[in-house]
PDB file of C-alpha atoms in Angstrom:
ATOM      1  CA  UNK Z   1    -188.640  37.656 -53.280  1.00 52.00           C
ATOM      2  CA  UNK Z   2    -185.563  39.246 -54.820  1.00 71.00           C
ATOM      3  CA  UNK Z   3    -184.549  42.872 -54.492  1.00 87.00           C
ATOM      4  CA  UNK Z   4    -186.889  45.337 -52.854  1.00 95.00           C
ATOM      5  CA  UNK Z   5    -188.916  47.456 -55.251  1.00 97.00           C
ATOM      6  CA  UNK Z   6    -188.259  51.183 -55.027  1.00 98.00           C
ATOM      7  CA  UNK Z   7    -190.755  54.029 -54.721  1.00 98.00           C
ATOM      8  CA  UNK Z   8    -189.424  57.280 -56.205  1.00 98.00           C
ATOM      9  CA  UNK Z   9    -191.164  60.649 -56.024  1.00 96.00           C
ATOM     10  CA  UNK Z  10    -190.230  62.888 -58.956  1.00 92.00           C
ATOM     11  CA  UNK Z  11    -189.998  66.646 -58.634  1.00 91.00           C
ATOM     12  CA  UNK Z  12    -190.060  68.657 -61.862  1.00 86.00           C
ATOM     13  CA  UNK Z  13    -188.444  71.992 -61.044  1.00 87.00           C
ATOM     14  CA  UNK Z  14    -189.098  75.201 -62.983  1.00 82.00           C
ATOM     15  CA  UNK Z  15    -187.644  78.488 -61.775  1.00 77.00           C
ATOM     16  CA  UNK Z  16    -187.015  77.005 -58.327  1.00 79.00           C
ATOM     17  CA  UNK Z  17    -190.554  75.652 -57.830  1.00 79.00           C
ATOM     18  CA  UNK Z  18    -191.932  72.137 -58.166  1.00 80.00           C
ATOM     19  CA  UNK Z  19    -194.485  71.867 -60.981  1.00 74.00           C
ATOM     20  CA  UNK Z  20    -196.598  69.064 -62.457  1.00 64.00           C
ATOM     21  CA  UNK Z  21    -198.441  68.809 -65.752  1.00 59.00           C
ATOM     22  CA  UNK Z  22    -200.513  66.406 -67.827  1.00 54.00           C
ATOM     23  CA  UNK Z  23    -199.028  64.855 -70.981  1.00 51.00           C
ATOM     24  CA  UNK Z  24    -196.013  67.131 -70.414  1.00 46.00           C
ATOM     25  CA  UNK Z  25    -198.085  70.371 -70.587  1.00 50.00           C
ATOM     26  CA  UNK Z  26    -200.512  72.426 -68.433  1.00 54.00           C
ATOM     27  CA  UNK Z  27    -198.120  72.889 -65.523  1.00 57.00           C
ATOM     28  CA  UNK Z  28    -199.320  73.754 -62.020  1.00 58.00           C
ATOM     29  CA  UNK Z  29    -197.252  74.547 -58.953  1.00 65.00           C
ATOM     30  CA  UNK Z  30    -196.722  71.899 -56.278  1.00 62.00           C
ATOM     31  CA  UNK Z  31    -194.435  73.504 -53.697  1.00 74.00           C
ATOM     32  CA  UNK Z  32    -190.831  74.043 -52.663  1.00 86.00           C
ATOM     33  CA  UNK Z  33    -188.629  71.203 -53.981  1.00 90.00           C
ATOM     34  CA  UNK Z  34    -186.341  71.117 -50.951  1.00 92.00           C
ATOM     35  CA  UNK Z  35    -189.242  70.968 -48.487  1.00 90.00           C
ATOM     36  CA  UNK Z  36    -191.004  68.316 -50.559  1.00 90.00           C
ATOM     37  CA  UNK Z  37    -187.821  66.288 -50.896  1.00 93.00           C
ATOM     38  CA  UNK Z  38    -187.258  66.309 -47.143  1.00 94.00           C
ATOM     39  CA  UNK Z  39    -190.884  65.319 -46.502  1.00 92.00           C
ATOM     40  CA  UNK Z  40    -190.584  62.373 -48.909  1.00 94.00           C
ATOM     41  CA  UNK Z  41    -187.282  61.314 -47.368  1.00 95.00           C
ATOM     42  CA  UNK Z  42    -188.839  61.425 -43.904  1.00 94.00           C
ATOM     43  CA  UNK Z  43    -191.894  59.486 -45.143  1.00 95.00           C
ATOM     44  CA  UNK Z  44    -189.829  56.543 -46.384  1.00 95.00           C
ATOM     45  CA  UNK Z  45    -189.287  57.170 -50.091  1.00 97.00           C
ATOM     46  CA  UNK Z  46    -186.412  55.077 -51.425  1.00 97.00           C
ATOM     47  CA  UNK Z  47    -184.975  57.692 -53.760  1.00 98.00           C
ATOM     48  CA  UNK Z  48    -185.851  61.057 -55.277  1.00 97.00           C
ATOM     49  CA  UNK Z  49    -185.556  62.483 -58.779  1.00 96.00           C
ATOM     50  CA  UNK Z  50    -185.254  66.222 -59.429  1.00 95.00           C
ATOM     51  CA  UNK Z  51    -185.572  67.382 -63.033  1.00 89.00           C
ATOM     52  CA  UNK Z  52    -184.780  70.923 -64.157  1.00 87.00           C
ATOM     53  CA  UNK Z  53    -187.424  71.008 -66.872  1.00 79.00           C
ATOM     54  CA  UNK Z  54    -186.379  74.382 -68.296  1.00 72.00           C
ATOM     55  CA  UNK Z  55    -182.645  73.928 -67.935  1.00 67.00           C
ATOM     56  CA  UNK Z  56    -181.516  77.021 -69.724  1.00 56.00           C
ATOM     57  CA  UNK Z  57    -177.933  78.050 -69.157  1.00 58.00           C
ATOM     58  CA  UNK Z  58    -179.048  80.956 -66.962  1.00 56.00           C
ATOM     59  CA  UNK Z  59    -181.068  78.691 -64.704  1.00 60.00           C
ATOM     60  CA  UNK Z  60    -178.293  76.261 -63.900  1.00 74.00           C
ATOM     61  CA  UNK Z  61    -176.895  78.164 -60.945  1.00 74.00           C
ATOM     62  CA  UNK Z  62    -180.325  78.262 -59.280  1.00 73.00           C
ATOM     63  CA  UNK Z  63    -180.769  74.540 -59.809  1.00 87.00           C
ATOM     64  CA  UNK Z  64    -177.259  73.715 -58.546  1.00 90.00           C
ATOM     65  CA  UNK Z  65    -177.917  75.733 -55.395  1.00 91.00           C
ATOM     66  CA  UNK Z  66    -181.129  73.767 -54.899  1.00 92.00           C
ATOM     67  CA  UNK Z  67    -179.227  70.467 -55.245  1.00 95.00           C
ATOM     68  CA  UNK Z  68    -176.854  71.588 -52.500  1.00 95.00           C
ATOM     69  CA  UNK Z  69    -179.800  72.407 -50.221  1.00 94.00           C
ATOM     70  CA  UNK Z  70    -181.480  69.080 -50.971  1.00 95.00           C
ATOM     71  CA  UNK Z  71    -178.288  67.185 -50.123  1.00 96.00           C
ATOM     72  CA  UNK Z  72    -178.231  68.889 -46.730  1.00 96.00           C
ATOM     73  CA  UNK Z  73    -181.835  67.910 -45.953  1.00 94.00           C
ATOM     74  CA  UNK Z  74    -182.402  64.354 -47.257  1.00 95.00           C
ATOM     75  CA  UNK Z  75    -180.815  61.066 -46.236  1.00 93.00           C
ATOM     76  CA  UNK Z  76    -181.729  58.984 -49.293  1.00 96.00           C
ATOM     77  CA  UNK Z  77    -180.125  58.843 -52.755  1.00 97.00           C
ATOM     78  CA  UNK Z  78    -181.317  61.370 -55.296  1.00 98.00           C
ATOM     79  CA  UNK Z  79    -180.924  61.796 -59.030  1.00 98.00           C
ATOM     80  CA  UNK Z  80    -180.837  65.115 -60.869  1.00 96.00           C
ATOM     81  CA  UNK Z  81    -181.400  65.818 -64.535  1.00 93.00           C
ATOM     82  CA  UNK Z  82    -182.014  68.573 -67.036  1.00 88.00           C
ATOM     83  CA  UNK Z  83    -179.501  70.344 -69.234  1.00 86.00           C
ATOM     84  CA  UNK Z  84    -176.710  67.812 -68.709  1.00 92.00           C
ATOM     85  CA  UNK Z  85    -174.677  67.938 -71.905  1.00 92.00           C
ATOM     86  CA  UNK Z  86    -171.085  67.202 -70.909  1.00 94.00           C
ATOM     87  CA  UNK Z  87    -168.945  65.756 -68.139  1.00 96.00           C
ATOM     88  CA  UNK Z  88    -168.485  69.143 -66.469  1.00 95.00           C
ATOM     89  CA  UNK Z  89    -172.268  69.290 -65.892  1.00 94.00           C
ATOM     90  CA  UNK Z  90    -172.165  65.865 -64.245  1.00 96.00           C
ATOM     91  CA  UNK Z  91    -169.211  66.869 -62.091  1.00 96.00           C
ATOM     92  CA  UNK Z  92    -170.946  70.079 -60.977  1.00 95.00           C
ATOM     93  CA  UNK Z  93    -174.084  68.254 -59.847  1.00 95.00           C
ATOM     94  CA  UNK Z  94    -172.280  65.386 -58.142  1.00 97.00           C
ATOM     95  CA  UNK Z  95    -170.087  67.914 -56.332  1.00 97.00           C
ATOM     96  CA  UNK Z  96    -173.270  69.720 -55.201  1.00 96.00           C
ATOM     97  CA  UNK Z  97    -174.436  66.481 -53.576  1.00 97.00           C
ATOM     98  CA  UNK Z  98    -176.383  64.460 -56.137  1.00 98.00           C
ATOM     99  CA  UNK Z  99    -175.898  60.676 -56.159  1.00 98.00           C
ATOM    100  CA  UNK Z 100    -176.832  60.123 -59.823  1.00 98.00           C
ATOM    101  CA  UNK Z 101    -177.505  62.146 -62.945  1.00 97.00           C
ATOM    102  CA  UNK Z 102    -180.230  61.631 -65.523  1.00 97.00           C
ATOM    103  CA  UNK Z 103    -179.487  62.260 -69.198  1.00 96.00           C
ATOM    104  CA  UNK Z 104    -182.063  62.291 -71.965  1.00 94.00           C
ATOM    105  CA  UNK Z 105    -181.954  64.697 -74.928  1.00 91.00           C
ATOM    106  CA  UNK Z 106    -178.170  65.095 -74.847  1.00 93.00           C
ATOM    107  CA  UNK Z 107    -177.713  61.323 -74.955  1.00 97.00           C
ATOM    108  CA  UNK Z 108    -180.037  60.992 -77.937  1.00 96.00           C
ATOM    109  CA  UNK Z 109    -178.103  63.691 -79.754  1.00 96.00           C
ATOM    110  CA  UNK Z 110    -174.696  62.322 -78.773  1.00 97.00           C
ATOM    111  CA  UNK Z 111    -174.903  58.750 -77.426  1.00 98.00           C
ATOM    112  CA  UNK Z 112    -171.186  58.741 -76.552  1.00 98.00           C
ATOM    113  CA  UNK Z 113    -172.079  60.899 -73.543  1.00 98.00           C
ATOM    114  CA  UNK Z 114    -173.346  57.737 -71.811  1.00 98.00           C
ATOM    115  CA  UNK Z 115    -170.021  55.975 -72.399  1.00 98.00           C
ATOM    116  CA  UNK Z 116    -168.153  58.997 -71.069  1.00 98.00           C
ATOM    117  CA  UNK Z 117    -170.204  59.298 -67.872  1.00 98.00           C
ATOM    118  CA  UNK Z 118    -169.947  55.571 -67.163  1.00 98.00           C
ATOM    119  CA  UNK Z 119    -166.196  55.544 -67.774  1.00 98.00           C
ATOM    120  CA  UNK Z 120    -165.513  58.632 -65.662  1.00 98.00           C
ATOM    121  CA  UNK Z 121    -167.948  58.220 -62.766  1.00 98.00           C
ATOM    122  CA  UNK Z 122    -169.239  54.622 -62.989  1.00 98.00           C
ATOM    123  CA  UNK Z 123    -172.406  53.151 -64.459  1.00 98.00           C
ATOM    124  CA  UNK Z 124    -174.244  53.553 -61.147  1.00 98.00           C
ATOM    125  CA  UNK Z 125    -174.141  57.344 -61.620  1.00 98.00           C
ATOM    126  CA  UNK Z 126    -175.733  57.311 -65.092  1.00 98.00           C
ATOM    127  CA  UNK Z 127    -179.511  57.088 -65.395  1.00 98.00           C
ATOM    128  CA  UNK Z 128    -180.771  57.360 -68.961  1.00 98.00           C
ATOM    129  CA  UNK Z 129    -184.266  58.841 -69.134  1.00 96.00           C
ATOM    130  CA  UNK Z 130    -186.337  57.948 -72.172  1.00 97.00           C
ATOM    131  CA  UNK Z 131    -189.525  59.859 -73.006  1.00 95.00           C
ATOM    132  CA  UNK Z 132    -191.514  57.919 -75.601  1.00 96.00           C
ATOM    133  CA  UNK Z 133    -194.938  58.175 -77.171  1.00 96.00           C
ATOM    134  CA  UNK Z 134    -196.874  55.275 -78.684  1.00 95.00           C
ATOM    135  CA  UNK Z 135    -198.624  55.784 -82.025  1.00 92.00           C
ATOM    136  CA  UNK Z 136    -199.278  53.860 -85.253  1.00 92.00           C
ATOM    137  CA  UNK Z 137    -195.517  53.526 -85.753  1.00 90.00           C
ATOM    138  CA  UNK Z 138    -194.849  52.074 -82.309  1.00 95.00           C
ATOM    139  CA  UNK Z 139    -192.916  53.713 -79.474  1.00 97.00           C
ATOM    140  CA  UNK Z 140    -191.000  56.807 -80.648  1.00 97.00           C
ATOM    141  CA  UNK Z 141    -188.414  58.600 -78.478  1.00 97.00           C
ATOM    142  CA  UNK Z 142    -188.715  62.360 -77.973  1.00 95.00           C
ATOM    143  CA  UNK Z 143    -186.278  65.171 -77.234  1.00 89.00           C
ATOM    144  CA  UNK Z 144    -186.555  68.402 -75.256  1.00 81.00           C
ATOM    145  CA  UNK Z 145    -189.050  67.366 -72.600  1.00 76.00           C
ATOM    146  CA  UNK Z 146    -191.313  65.565 -75.022  1.00 78.00           C
ATOM    147  CA  UNK Z 147    -191.459  68.363 -77.599  1.00 85.00           C
ATOM    148  CA  UNK Z 148    -189.446  66.969 -80.520  1.00 90.00           C
ATOM    149  CA  UNK Z 149    -189.845  63.476 -82.037  1.00 92.00           C
ATOM    150  CA  UNK Z 150    -186.762  61.553 -83.169  1.00 95.00           C
ATOM    151  CA  UNK Z 151    -186.205  58.609 -85.481  1.00 95.00           C
ATOM    152  CA  UNK Z 152    -185.199  56.410 -82.542  1.00 97.00           C
ATOM    153  CA  UNK Z 153    -187.495  53.642 -81.304  1.00 98.00           C
ATOM    154  CA  UNK Z 154    -187.858  52.813 -77.635  1.00 98.00           C
ATOM    155  CA  UNK Z 155    -186.597  49.235 -77.546  1.00 98.00           C
ATOM    156  CA  UNK Z 156    -183.560  49.616 -79.780  1.00 98.00           C
ATOM    157  CA  UNK Z 157    -182.519  52.843 -78.058  1.00 98.00           C
ATOM    158  CA  UNK Z 158    -182.933  51.262 -74.612  1.00 98.00           C
ATOM    159  CA  UNK Z 159    -180.743  48.331 -75.655  1.00 98.00           C
ATOM    160  CA  UNK Z 160    -178.068  50.697 -76.956  1.00 98.00           C
ATOM    161  CA  UNK Z 161    -178.187  52.734 -73.755  1.00 98.00           C
ATOM    162  CA  UNK Z 162    -177.584  49.607 -71.689  1.00 98.00           C
ATOM    163  CA  UNK Z 163    -174.723  48.509 -73.933  1.00 98.00           C
ATOM    164  CA  UNK Z 164    -173.079  51.917 -73.599  1.00 98.00           C
ATOM    165  CA  UNK Z 165    -172.968  51.626 -69.821  1.00 98.00           C
ATOM    166  CA  UNK Z 166    -176.021  53.318 -68.319  1.00 98.00           C
ATOM    167  CA  UNK Z 167    -176.814  51.976 -64.866  1.00 98.00           C
ATOM    168  CA  UNK Z 168    -180.599  52.104 -65.227  1.00 98.00           C
ATOM    169  CA  UNK Z 169    -183.347  53.395 -67.476  1.00 98.00           C
ATOM    170  CA  UNK Z 170    -186.134  55.771 -66.502  1.00 98.00           C
ATOM    171  CA  UNK Z 171    -188.903  55.148 -69.021  1.00 97.00           C
ATOM    172  CA  UNK Z 172    -191.740  57.667 -69.193  1.00 95.00           C
ATOM    173  CA  UNK Z 173    -194.748  56.933 -71.375  1.00 94.00           C
ATOM    174  CA  UNK Z 174    -195.895  60.305 -72.672  1.00 92.00           C
ATOM    175  CA  UNK Z 175    -199.304  58.798 -73.456  1.00 89.00           C
ATOM    176  CA  UNK Z 176    -199.767  57.903 -69.794  1.00 85.00           C
ATOM    177  CA  UNK Z 177    -198.075  60.900 -68.135  1.00 81.00           C
ATOM    178  CA  UNK Z 178    -200.359  62.689 -65.675  1.00 74.00           C
ATOM    179  CA  UNK Z 179    -203.466  60.847 -66.876  1.00 77.00           C
ATOM    180  CA  UNK Z 180    -203.539  58.557 -63.799  1.00 87.00           C
ATOM    181  CA  UNK Z 181    -204.829  55.520 -65.684  1.00 91.00           C
ATOM    182  CA  UNK Z 182    -201.874  53.241 -64.968  1.00 95.00           C
ATOM    183  CA  UNK Z 183    -198.361  52.695 -66.286  1.00 97.00           C
ATOM    184  CA  UNK Z 184    -197.424  51.363 -69.748  1.00 97.00           C
ATOM    185  CA  UNK Z 185    -197.364  47.767 -68.530  1.00 97.00           C
ATOM    186  CA  UNK Z 186    -196.625  45.921 -71.782  1.00 97.00           C
ATOM    187  CA  UNK Z 187    -193.738  48.203 -72.734  1.00 98.00           C
ATOM    188  CA  UNK Z 188    -192.285  47.924 -69.228  1.00 98.00           C
ATOM    189  CA  UNK Z 189    -192.407  44.130 -69.327  1.00 98.00           C
ATOM    190  CA  UNK Z 190    -190.692  44.077 -72.721  1.00 98.00           C
ATOM    191  CA  UNK Z 191    -187.974  46.438 -71.490  1.00 98.00           C
ATOM    192  CA  UNK Z 192    -187.394  44.192 -68.479  1.00 98.00           C
ATOM    193  CA  UNK Z 193    -187.095  41.123 -70.672  1.00 98.00           C
ATOM    194  CA  UNK Z 194    -184.693  42.788 -73.120  1.00 98.00           C
ATOM    195  CA  UNK Z 195    -182.393  44.673 -70.752  1.00 98.00           C
ATOM    196  CA  UNK Z 196    -179.712  43.636 -68.255  1.00 98.00           C
ATOM    197  CA  UNK Z 197    -180.186  46.805 -66.159  1.00 98.00           C
ATOM    198  CA  UNK Z 198    -183.001  48.053 -63.898  1.00 98.00           C
ATOM    199  CA  UNK Z 199    -186.023  49.830 -65.353  1.00 98.00           C
ATOM    200  CA  UNK Z 200    -187.871  52.638 -63.560  1.00 98.00           C
ATOM    201  CA  UNK Z 201    -191.532  53.016 -64.536  1.00 98.00           C
ATOM    202  CA  UNK Z 202    -192.822  56.566 -65.008  1.00 96.00           C
ATOM    203  CA  UNK Z 203    -196.068  58.054 -66.262  1.00 93.00           C
ATOM    204  CA  UNK Z 204    -199.556  57.048 -65.245  1.00 92.00           C
ATOM    205  CA  UNK Z 205    -199.749  56.454 -61.481  1.00 94.00           C
ATOM    206  CA  UNK Z 206    -203.244  57.207 -60.218  1.00 95.00           C
ATOM    207  CA  UNK Z 207    -203.845  54.703 -57.423  1.00 97.00           C
ATOM    208  CA  UNK Z 208    -201.923  52.154 -55.390  1.00 98.00           C
ATOM    209  CA  UNK Z 209    -202.971  49.279 -57.639  1.00 98.00           C
ATOM    210  CA  UNK Z 210    -201.135  50.923 -60.527  1.00 98.00           C
ATOM    211  CA  UNK Z 211    -197.857  50.556 -58.614  1.00 98.00           C
ATOM    212  CA  UNK Z 212    -198.683  46.914 -57.918  1.00 98.00           C
ATOM    213  CA  UNK Z 213    -199.288  46.285 -61.612  1.00 98.00           C
ATOM    214  CA  UNK Z 214    -196.065  48.054 -62.612  1.00 98.00           C
ATOM    215  CA  UNK Z 215    -194.126  45.663 -60.382  1.00 98.00           C
ATOM    216  CA  UNK Z 216    -196.023  42.411 -60.890  1.00 98.00           C
ATOM    217  CA  UNK Z 217    -197.072  42.749 -64.546  1.00 98.00           C
ATOM    218  CA  UNK Z 218    -194.578  45.317 -65.846  1.00 98.00           C
ATOM    219  CA  UNK Z 219    -191.682  43.749 -63.908  1.00 98.00           C
ATOM    220  CA  UNK Z 220    -190.360  47.230 -63.119  1.00 98.00           C
ATOM    221  CA  UNK Z 221    -187.563  47.575 -60.578  1.00 98.00           C
ATOM    222  CA  UNK Z 222    -188.836  50.943 -59.375  1.00 98.00           C
ATOM    223  CA  UNK Z 223    -191.871  53.139 -59.894  1.00 98.00           C
ATOM    224  CA  UNK Z 224    -191.758  56.905 -60.121  1.00 97.00           C
ATOM    225  CA  UNK Z 225    -194.662  59.296 -59.659  1.00 94.00           C
ATOM    226  CA  UNK Z 226    -195.269  62.971 -59.034  1.00 89.00           C
ATOM    227  CA  UNK Z 227    -198.752  64.415 -58.638  1.00 85.00           C
ATOM    228  CA  UNK Z 228    -200.244  61.573 -56.565  1.00 91.00           C
ATOM    229  CA  UNK Z 229    -197.522  62.257 -54.004  1.00 91.00           C
ATOM    230  CA  UNK Z 230    -197.312  66.057 -54.342  1.00 84.00           C
ATOM    231  CA  UNK Z 231    -201.048  66.588 -53.849  1.00 83.00           C
ATOM    232  CA  UNK Z 232    -201.491  64.032 -51.057  1.00 90.00           C
ATOM    233  CA  UNK Z 233    -203.497  61.471 -53.013  1.00 94.00           C
ATOM    234  CA  UNK Z 234    -201.204  58.594 -51.998  1.00 96.00           C
ATOM    235  CA  UNK Z 235    -199.041  58.435 -48.866  1.00 96.00           C
ATOM    236  CA  UNK Z 236    -195.732  56.611 -49.195  1.00 96.00           C
ATOM    237  CA  UNK Z 237    -196.056  54.626 -45.913  1.00 96.00           C
ATOM    238  CA  UNK Z 238    -199.554  53.524 -46.909  1.00 96.00           C
ATOM    239  CA  UNK Z 239    -198.378  52.604 -50.405  1.00 97.00           C
ATOM    240  CA  UNK Z 240    -195.555  50.460 -49.070  1.00 97.00           C
ATOM    241  CA  UNK Z 241    -197.880  48.728 -46.629  1.00 96.00           C
ATOM    242  CA  UNK Z 242    -200.307  47.979 -49.475  1.00 97.00           C
ATOM    243  CA  UNK Z 243    -197.538  46.615 -51.697  1.00 97.00           C
ATOM    244  CA  UNK Z 244    -196.296  44.310 -48.963  1.00 96.00           C
ATOM    245  CA  UNK Z 245    -199.838  42.993 -48.552  1.00 97.00           C
ATOM    246  CA  UNK Z 246    -199.787  42.278 -52.290  1.00 97.00           C
ATOM    247  CA  UNK Z 247    -196.617  40.214 -51.884  1.00 96.00           C
ATOM    248  CA  UNK Z 248    -194.211  42.875 -53.182  1.00 97.00           C
ATOM    249  CA  UNK Z 249    -191.001  43.420 -51.242  1.00 96.00           C
ATOM    250  CA  UNK Z 250    -190.326  47.036 -50.255  1.00 96.00           C
ATOM    251  CA  UNK Z 251    -187.829  48.632 -47.913  1.00 91.00           C
ATOM    252  CA  UNK Z 252    -189.218  49.626 -44.559  1.00 81.00           C
ATOM    253  CA  UNK Z 253    -187.805  52.766 -42.975  1.00 64.00           C
ATOM    254  CA  UNK Z 254    -188.183  54.000 -39.438  1.00 53.00           C
ATOM    255  CA  UNK Z 255    -189.941  57.259 -40.143  1.00 48.00           C
ATOM    256  CA  UNK Z 256    -190.233  58.297 -36.499  1.00 44.00           C
TER     257      UNK Z 256
END
């Protein structure tokens, strides 16, 4: 059956609180990120992602303190992202306890950052997040939390990211984000076929069948979601049990 598929709750953090929106806007609060992270770890999540979605310079100390608290409470790997522009940012977050860092806008602006992180810390530390929207011109990559379009296209940028040494790609479909109608299956499958590194599916989870489709049809290595977990719509133990019934290998944790 190959490697186990990973289930990854994502916590968008703004001013120290977890928030969740729809299509990257209309944010609502979802709770304390450290408490949520511990609950997901205890429930059997495979990994966690924490994103500082308003990573202004002033907010970095607050976020770094949160990373330290998360590291003390969870026993699974976690990735942090937001405002990572140089190696000193990576070093600060890894020192605080993170296992991986996620880069997005900074990598689009200066792709050499991926090479530098991989060379200094190893490819396994570098997750490249790609926010893309589909329109008449295909999949276009966006900067600044989905606010600013670029001239980069999803597939060619993903291939470059892999060549530069990223360990995995976190692909979020902005069209699907928060809508709960399913992941961008066709784009995921194409990314899988083109890339030599794992792909994490993000944007669109609304029910357990959507995770199944991301793995079986989209060929994703992991699936990330936020609101369905934060607001209790899907339980991680129940999701993993369902996926195993569908013939999808998942890691089983003793959550007692």
